[in-house]
CSV table of C-alpha atoms in Angstrom, one decimal:
chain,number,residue,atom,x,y,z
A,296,UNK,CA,-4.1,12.7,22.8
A,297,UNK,CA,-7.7,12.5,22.3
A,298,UNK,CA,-8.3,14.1,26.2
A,299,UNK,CA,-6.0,16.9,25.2
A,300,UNK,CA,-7.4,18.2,21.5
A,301,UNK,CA,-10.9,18.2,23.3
A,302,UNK,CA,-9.5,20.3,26.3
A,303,UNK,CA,-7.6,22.9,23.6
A,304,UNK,CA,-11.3,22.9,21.9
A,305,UNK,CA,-13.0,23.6,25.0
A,306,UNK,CA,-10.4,26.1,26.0
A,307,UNK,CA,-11.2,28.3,22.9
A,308,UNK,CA,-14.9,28.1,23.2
A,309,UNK,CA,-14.7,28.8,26.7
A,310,UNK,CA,-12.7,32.0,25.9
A,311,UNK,CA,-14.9,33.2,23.2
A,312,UNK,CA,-17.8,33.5,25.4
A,313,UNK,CA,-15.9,35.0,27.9
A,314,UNK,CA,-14.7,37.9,25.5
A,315,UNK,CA,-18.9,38.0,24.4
A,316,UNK,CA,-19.9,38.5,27.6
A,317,UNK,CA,-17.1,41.7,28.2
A,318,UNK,CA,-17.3,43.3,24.9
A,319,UNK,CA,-20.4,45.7,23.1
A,320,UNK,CA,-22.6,44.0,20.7
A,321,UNK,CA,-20.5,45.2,18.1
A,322,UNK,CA,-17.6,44.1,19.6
A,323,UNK,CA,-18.9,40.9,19.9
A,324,UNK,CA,-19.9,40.2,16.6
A,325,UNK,CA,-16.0,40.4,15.8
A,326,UNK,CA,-14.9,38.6,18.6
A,327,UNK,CA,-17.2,36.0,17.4
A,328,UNK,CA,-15.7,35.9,14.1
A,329,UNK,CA,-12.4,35.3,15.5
A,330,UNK,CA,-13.6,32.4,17.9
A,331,UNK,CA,-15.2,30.7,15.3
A,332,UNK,CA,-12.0,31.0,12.8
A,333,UNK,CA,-9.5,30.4,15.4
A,334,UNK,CA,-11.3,27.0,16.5
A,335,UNK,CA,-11.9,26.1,13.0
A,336,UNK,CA,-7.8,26.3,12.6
A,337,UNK,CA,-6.9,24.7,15.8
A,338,UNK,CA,-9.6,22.1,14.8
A,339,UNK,CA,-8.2,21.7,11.3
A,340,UNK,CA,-4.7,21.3,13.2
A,341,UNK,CA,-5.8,18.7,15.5
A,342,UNK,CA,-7.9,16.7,13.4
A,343,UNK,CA,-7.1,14.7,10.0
A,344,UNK,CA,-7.7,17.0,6.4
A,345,UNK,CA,-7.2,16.5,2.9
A,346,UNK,CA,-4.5,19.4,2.1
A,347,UNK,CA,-0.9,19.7,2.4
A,348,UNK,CA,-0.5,19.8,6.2
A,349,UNK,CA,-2.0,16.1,6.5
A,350,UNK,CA,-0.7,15.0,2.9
A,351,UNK,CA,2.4,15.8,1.7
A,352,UNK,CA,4.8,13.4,-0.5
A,353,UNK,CA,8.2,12.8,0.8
A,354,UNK,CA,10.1,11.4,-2.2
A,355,UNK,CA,13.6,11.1,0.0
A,356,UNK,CA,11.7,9.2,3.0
A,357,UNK,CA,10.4,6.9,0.7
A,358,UNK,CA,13.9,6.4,-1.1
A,359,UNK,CA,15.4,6.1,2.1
A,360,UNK,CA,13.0,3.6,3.1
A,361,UNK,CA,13.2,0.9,0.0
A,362,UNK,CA,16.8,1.0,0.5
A,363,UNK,CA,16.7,0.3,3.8
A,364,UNK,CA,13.6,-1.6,4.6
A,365,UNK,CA,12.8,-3.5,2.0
A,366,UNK,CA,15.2,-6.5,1.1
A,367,UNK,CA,15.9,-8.8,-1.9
A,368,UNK,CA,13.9,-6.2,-4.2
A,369,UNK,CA,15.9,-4.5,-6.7
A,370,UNK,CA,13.4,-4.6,-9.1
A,371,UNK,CA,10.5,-3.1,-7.0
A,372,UNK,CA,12.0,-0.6,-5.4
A,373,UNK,CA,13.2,0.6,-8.6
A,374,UNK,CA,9.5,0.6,-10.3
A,375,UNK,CA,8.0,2.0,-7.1
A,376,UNK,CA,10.2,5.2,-6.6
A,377,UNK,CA,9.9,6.2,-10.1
A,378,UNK,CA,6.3,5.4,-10.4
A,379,UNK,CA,5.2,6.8,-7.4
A,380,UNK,CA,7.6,9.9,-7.6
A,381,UNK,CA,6.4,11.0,-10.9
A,382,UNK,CA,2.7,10.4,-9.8
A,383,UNK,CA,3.1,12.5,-7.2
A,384,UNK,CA,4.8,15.2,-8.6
A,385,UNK,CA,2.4,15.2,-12.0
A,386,UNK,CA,0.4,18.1,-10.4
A,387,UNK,CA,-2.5,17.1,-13.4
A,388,UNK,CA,-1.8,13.0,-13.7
A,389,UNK,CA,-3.8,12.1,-17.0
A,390,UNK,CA,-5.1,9.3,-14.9
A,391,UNK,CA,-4.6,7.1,-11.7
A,392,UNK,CA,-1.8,5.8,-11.0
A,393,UNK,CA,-2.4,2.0,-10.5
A,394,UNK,CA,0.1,-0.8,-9.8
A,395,UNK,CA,-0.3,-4.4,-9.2
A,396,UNK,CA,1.7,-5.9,-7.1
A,397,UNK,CA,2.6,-9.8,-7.1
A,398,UNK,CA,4.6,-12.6,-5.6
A,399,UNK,CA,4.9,-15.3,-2.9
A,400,UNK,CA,3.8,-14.9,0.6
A,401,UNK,CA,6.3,-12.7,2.7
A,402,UNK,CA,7.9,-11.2,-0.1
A,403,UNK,CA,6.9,-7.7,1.1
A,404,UNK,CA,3.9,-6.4,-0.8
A,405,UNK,CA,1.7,-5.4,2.2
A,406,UNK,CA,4.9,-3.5,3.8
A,407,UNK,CA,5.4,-2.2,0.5
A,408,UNK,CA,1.9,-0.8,0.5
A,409,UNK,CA,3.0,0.9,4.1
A,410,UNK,CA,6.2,2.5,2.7
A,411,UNK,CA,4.1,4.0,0.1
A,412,UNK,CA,1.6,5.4,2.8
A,413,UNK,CA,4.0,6.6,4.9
A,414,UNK,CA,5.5,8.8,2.2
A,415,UNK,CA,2.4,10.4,1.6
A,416,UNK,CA,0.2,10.3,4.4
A,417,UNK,CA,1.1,12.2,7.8
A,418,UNK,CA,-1.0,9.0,9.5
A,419,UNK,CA,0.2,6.8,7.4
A,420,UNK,CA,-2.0,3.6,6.9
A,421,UNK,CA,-4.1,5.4,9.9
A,422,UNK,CA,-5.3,8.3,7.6
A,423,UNK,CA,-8.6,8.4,7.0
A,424,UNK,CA,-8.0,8.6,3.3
A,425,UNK,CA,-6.3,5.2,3.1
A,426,UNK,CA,-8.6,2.5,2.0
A,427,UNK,CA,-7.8,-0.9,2.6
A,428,UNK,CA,-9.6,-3.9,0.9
A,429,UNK,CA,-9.8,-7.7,1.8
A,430,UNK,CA,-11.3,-10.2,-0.6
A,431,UNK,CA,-12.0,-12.8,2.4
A,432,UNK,CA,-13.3,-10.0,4.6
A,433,UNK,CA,-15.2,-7.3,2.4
A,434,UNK,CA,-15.8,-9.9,-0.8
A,435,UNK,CA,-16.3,-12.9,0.7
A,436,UNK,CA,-19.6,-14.5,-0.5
A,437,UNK,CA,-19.6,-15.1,-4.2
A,438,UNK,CA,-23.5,-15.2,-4.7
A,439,UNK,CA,-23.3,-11.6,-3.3
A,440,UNK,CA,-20.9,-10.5,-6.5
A,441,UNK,CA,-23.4,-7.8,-8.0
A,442,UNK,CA,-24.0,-6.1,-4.5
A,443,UNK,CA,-20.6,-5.8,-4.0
A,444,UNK,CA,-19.7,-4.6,-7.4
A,445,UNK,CA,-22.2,-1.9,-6.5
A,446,UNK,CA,-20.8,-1.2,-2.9
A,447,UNK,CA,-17.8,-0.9,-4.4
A,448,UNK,CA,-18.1,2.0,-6.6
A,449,UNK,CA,-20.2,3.8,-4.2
A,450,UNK,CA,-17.6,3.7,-1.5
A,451,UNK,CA,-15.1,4.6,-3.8
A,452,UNK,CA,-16.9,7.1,-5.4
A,453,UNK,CA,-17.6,8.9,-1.7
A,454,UNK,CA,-13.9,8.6,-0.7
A,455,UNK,CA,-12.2,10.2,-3.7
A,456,UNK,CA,-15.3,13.3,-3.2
A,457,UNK,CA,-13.9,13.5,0.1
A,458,UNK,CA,-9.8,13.7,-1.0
A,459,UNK,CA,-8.9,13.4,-4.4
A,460,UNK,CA,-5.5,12.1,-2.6
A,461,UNK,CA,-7.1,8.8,-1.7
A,462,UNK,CA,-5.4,5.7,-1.7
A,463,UNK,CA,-7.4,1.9,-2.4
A,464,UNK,CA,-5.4,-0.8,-1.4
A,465,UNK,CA,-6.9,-4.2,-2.6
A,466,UNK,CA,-5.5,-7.2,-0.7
A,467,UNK,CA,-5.7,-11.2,-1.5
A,468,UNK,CA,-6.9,-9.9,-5.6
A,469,UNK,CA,-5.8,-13.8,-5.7
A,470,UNK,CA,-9.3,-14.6,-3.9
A,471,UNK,CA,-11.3,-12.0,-5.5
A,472,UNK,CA,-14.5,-12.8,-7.5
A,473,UNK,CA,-13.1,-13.0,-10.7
A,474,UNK,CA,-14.1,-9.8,-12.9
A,475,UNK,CA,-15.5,-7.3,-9.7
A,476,UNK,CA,-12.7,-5.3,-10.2
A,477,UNK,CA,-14.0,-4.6,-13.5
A,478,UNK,CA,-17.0,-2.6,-11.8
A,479,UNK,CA,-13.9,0.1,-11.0
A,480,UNK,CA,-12.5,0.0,-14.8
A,481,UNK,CA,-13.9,3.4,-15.4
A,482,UNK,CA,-12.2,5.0,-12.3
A,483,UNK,CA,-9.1,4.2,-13.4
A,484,UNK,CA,-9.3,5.2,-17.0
A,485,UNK,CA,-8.3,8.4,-19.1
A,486,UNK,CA,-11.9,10.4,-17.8
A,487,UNK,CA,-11.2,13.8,-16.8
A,488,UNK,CA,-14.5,13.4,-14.6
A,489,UNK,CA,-17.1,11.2,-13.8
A,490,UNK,CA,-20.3,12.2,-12.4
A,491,UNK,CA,-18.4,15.5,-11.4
A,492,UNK,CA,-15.9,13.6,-9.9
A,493,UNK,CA,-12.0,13.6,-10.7
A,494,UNK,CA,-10.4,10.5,-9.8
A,495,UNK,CA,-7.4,11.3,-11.6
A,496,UNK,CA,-4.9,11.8,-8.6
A,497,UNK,CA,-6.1,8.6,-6.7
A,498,UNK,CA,-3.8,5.7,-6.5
A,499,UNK,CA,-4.7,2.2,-6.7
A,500,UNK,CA,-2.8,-0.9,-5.5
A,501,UNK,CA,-3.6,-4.4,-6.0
A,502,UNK,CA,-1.5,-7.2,-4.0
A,503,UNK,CA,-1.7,-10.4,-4.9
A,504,UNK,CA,-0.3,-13.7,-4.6
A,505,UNK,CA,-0.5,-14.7,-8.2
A,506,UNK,CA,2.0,-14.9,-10.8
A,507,UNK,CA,4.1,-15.7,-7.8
A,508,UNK,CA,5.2,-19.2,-8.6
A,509,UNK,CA,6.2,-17.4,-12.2
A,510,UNK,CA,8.4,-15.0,-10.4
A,511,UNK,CA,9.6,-17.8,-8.3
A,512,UNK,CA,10.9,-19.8,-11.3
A,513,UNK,CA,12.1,-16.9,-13.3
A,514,UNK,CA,14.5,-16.4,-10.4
A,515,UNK,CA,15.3,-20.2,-9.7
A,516,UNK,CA,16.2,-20.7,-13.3
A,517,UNK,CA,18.9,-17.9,-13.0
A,518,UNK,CA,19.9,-19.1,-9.9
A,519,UNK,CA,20.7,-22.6,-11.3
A,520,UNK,CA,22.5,-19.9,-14.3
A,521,UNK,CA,24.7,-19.0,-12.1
A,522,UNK,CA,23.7,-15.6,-12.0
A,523,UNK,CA,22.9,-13.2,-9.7
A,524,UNK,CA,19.2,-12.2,-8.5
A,525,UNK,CA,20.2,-8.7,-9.4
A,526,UNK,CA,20.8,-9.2,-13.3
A,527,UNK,CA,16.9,-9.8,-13.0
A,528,UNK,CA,15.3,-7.4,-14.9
A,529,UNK,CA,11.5,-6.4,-14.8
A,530,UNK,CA,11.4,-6.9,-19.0
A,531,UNK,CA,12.3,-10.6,-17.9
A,532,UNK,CA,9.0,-11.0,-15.7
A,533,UNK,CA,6.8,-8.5,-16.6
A,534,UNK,CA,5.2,-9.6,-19.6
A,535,UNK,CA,5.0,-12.9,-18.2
A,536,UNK,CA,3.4,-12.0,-15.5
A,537,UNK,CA,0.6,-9.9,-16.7
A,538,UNK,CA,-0.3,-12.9,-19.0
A,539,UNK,CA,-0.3,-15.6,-16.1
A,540,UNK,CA,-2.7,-13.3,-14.0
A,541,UNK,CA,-4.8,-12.8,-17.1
A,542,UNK,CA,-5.4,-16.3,-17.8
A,543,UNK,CA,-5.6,-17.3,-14.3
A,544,UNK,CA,-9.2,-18.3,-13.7
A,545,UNK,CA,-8.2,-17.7,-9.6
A,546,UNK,CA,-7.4,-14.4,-10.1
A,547,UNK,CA,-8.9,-11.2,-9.4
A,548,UNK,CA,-7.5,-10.1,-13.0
A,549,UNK,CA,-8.8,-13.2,-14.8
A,550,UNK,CA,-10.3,-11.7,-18.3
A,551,UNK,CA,-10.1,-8.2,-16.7
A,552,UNK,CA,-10.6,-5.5,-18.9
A,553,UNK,CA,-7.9,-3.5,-16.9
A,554,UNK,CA,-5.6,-5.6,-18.4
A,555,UNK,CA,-6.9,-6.0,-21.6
A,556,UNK,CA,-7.0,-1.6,-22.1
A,557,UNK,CA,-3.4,-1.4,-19.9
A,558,UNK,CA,-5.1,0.5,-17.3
A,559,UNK,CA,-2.5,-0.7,-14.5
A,560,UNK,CA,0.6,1.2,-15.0
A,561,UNK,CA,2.8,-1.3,-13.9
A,562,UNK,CA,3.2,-4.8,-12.6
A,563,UNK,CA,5.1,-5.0,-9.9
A,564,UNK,CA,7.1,-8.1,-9.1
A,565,UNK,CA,8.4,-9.2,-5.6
A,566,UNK,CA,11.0,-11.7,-6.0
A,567,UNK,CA,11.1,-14.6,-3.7
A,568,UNK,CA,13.5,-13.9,-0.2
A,569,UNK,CA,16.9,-16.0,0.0
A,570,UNK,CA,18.1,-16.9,3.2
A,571,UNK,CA,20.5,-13.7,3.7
A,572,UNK,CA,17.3,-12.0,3.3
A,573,UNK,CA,15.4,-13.2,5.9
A,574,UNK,CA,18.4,-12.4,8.2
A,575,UNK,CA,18.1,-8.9,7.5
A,576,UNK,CA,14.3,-9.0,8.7
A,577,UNK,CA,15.5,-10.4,11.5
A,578,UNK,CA,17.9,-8.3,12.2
A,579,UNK,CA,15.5,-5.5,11.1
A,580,UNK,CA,12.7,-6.6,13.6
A,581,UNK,CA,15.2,-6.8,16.4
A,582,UNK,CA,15.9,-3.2,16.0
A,583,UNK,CA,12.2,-2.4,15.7
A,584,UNK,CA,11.7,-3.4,18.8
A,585,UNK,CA,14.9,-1.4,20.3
A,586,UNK,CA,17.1,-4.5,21.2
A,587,UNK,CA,20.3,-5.0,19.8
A,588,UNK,CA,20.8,-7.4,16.8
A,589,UNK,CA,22.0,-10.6,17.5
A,590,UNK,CA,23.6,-11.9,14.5
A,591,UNK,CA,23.7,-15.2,16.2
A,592,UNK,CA,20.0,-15.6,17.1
A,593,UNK,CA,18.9,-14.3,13.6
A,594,UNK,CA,20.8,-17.1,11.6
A,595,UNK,CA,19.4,-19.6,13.6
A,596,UNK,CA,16.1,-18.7,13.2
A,597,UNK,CA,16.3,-18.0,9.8
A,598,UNK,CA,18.0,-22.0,9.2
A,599,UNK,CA,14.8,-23.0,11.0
A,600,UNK,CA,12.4,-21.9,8.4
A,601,UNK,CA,11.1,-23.9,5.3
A,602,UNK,CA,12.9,-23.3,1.8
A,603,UNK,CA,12.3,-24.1,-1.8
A,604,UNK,CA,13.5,-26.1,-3.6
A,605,UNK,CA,14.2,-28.6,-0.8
A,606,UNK,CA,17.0,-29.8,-1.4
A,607,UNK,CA,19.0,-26.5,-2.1
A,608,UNK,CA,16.7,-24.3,0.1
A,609,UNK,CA,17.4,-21.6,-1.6
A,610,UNK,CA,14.2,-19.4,-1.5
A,611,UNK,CA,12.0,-18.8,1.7
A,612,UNK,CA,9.0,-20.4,1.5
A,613,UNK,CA,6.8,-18.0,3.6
A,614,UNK,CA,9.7,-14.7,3.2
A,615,UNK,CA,9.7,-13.0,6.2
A,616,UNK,CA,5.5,-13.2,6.8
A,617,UNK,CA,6.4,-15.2,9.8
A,618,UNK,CA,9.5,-13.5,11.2
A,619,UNK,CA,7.7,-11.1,14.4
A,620,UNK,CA,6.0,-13.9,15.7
A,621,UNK,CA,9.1,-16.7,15.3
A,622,UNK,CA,10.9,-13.7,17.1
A,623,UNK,CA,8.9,-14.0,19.9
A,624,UNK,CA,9.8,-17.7,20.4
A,625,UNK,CA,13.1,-17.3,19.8
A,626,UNK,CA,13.8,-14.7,22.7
């Protein structure tokens, strides 16, 4: 692909001298003008920009997608679509939009985070203007808090300059110094600019682990009810959850002034994955990979994984983190 925008390139400079060398000097001047315009658009075609051609939301993908794709999650596909929908469509959003997502390994925030990507971003999680944070990879030395605090706002001060449309994905906030996301608090606020800069129409996402054992027990408790996942409502976790990742001295949120001023829109719970769920990434994966489902082969993989509580195994310990390499092993 690369071979092939650099020999359209070459093909339109090559041209352009060509018509210099037949036409008059006044001529040439034009046809210069027309060289230089025309590679600027193939250019522009070819190569990743921040307008409409490269980002363009596609509310019915991403509907179709959480329906289909993502399993077990009434209650965050739900938040997602809505939030993300009326983000996107705000065509002067008062502020970022910024959601926090949260629950147990394999429960589907990362894909989540794709979905979202995907809906908005021609490349996807490849565009240059999605921005993807680890604690353990970009944070990962406590005595080096204030230098990353400062790192921090400079990279995401140069990224939104670039595209206002930027997206900052912060992974593993569970492991995060606590308080460095504070250093962002006023990127995220009600500030029409800052420094000349408008970060109103980024969006923010925070995944994290924590609060995921609240989720959990929210759920096992109406599971022992008698009641179905699906009666869970967001009013039964949310305010729990926002106070467990508050207080949690582990957390990326601990203390957080984000919090505190209700700078993140919404928390977004990911309820822990039963065992029909797990089939259905199975099954799921399986098509990914263009070979027919085997309903067979994805029930006994999924009976081969670890569940909670132990004697009822009724939620997946690990969701479906582990399913594409299990797969492997399996066929």
């Amino acid at each position: 692909m690369k071979a092939t925008r650099l020999y359209l390139l070459l093909h339109v400079l090559s041209t352009t001298a060509v018509l210099v060398n037949t036409f008059d000097p006044v001529t040439t001047t034009v046809v210069i003008g027309i060289g230089a315009s025309l590679g600027r658009t193939i250019y522009n075609y070819l190569h990743e920009s921040c307008d409409s051609k490269w980002i363009a939301f596609n509310a019915t993908a991403l509907e179709v997608d959480l329906s289909r794709k993502l399993f077990g999650q009434h209650i965050a596909s739900r938040i997602i679509l809505k939030a993300v929908n009326g983000f996107m469509k705000n065509a002067n959003p008062k502020k970022p939009l910024v959601l926090s997502l949260h629950g147990w390994t394999g429960t589907g925030k990362n894909f989540v985070s794709k979905l979202i990507a995907e809906s908005i971003y021609k490349e996807g999680m490849d565009s240059n203007f999605v921005h993807v944070f680890t604690s353990t990879l970009h944070f990962p030395h406590p005595s080096q808090y204030l230098t990353y605090k400062s790192q921090l706002q400079q990279w995401i001060k140069g990224n939104v300059t670039n595209c206002e449309r930027s997206m900052f994905i912060f992974d593993e906030m569970d492991k995060m110094h606590p308080g460095l996301i504070d250093s962002i608090k006023p990127y995220l606020d009600y500030y029409d600019k800052l420094d000349g800069v408008s970060y109103r129409k980024a969006i923010f996402l925070f995944l994290s682990n924590a609060g995921g054992d609240s989720i959990a027990q929210t759920a096992l408790d109406f599971w022992k009810e008698g009641r179905n996942r699906e009666e869970i409502e967001l009013k039964d976790l949310e305010m729990l959850l926002s106070l467990s990742v508050f207080n949690n001295k582990e957390s990326g949120f601990f203390r957080t002034s984000l919090i505190d001023k209700n700078l993140v829109d919404f928390f977004v719970p990911l309820l822990p994955l039963e065992y029909r769920h797990v089939v259905q990434c199975v099954m799921a994966e399986m098509k990914d990979r263009g070979v027919e489902p085997d309903q067979y082969l994805a029930d006994k993989l999924a009976k081969d994984l670890v569940y909670f509580p132990k004697s009822e195994r009724v939620f997946s310990v690990k969701g479906c983190k582990t399913i594409e390499s299990k797969l492997d092993y399996y066929t």
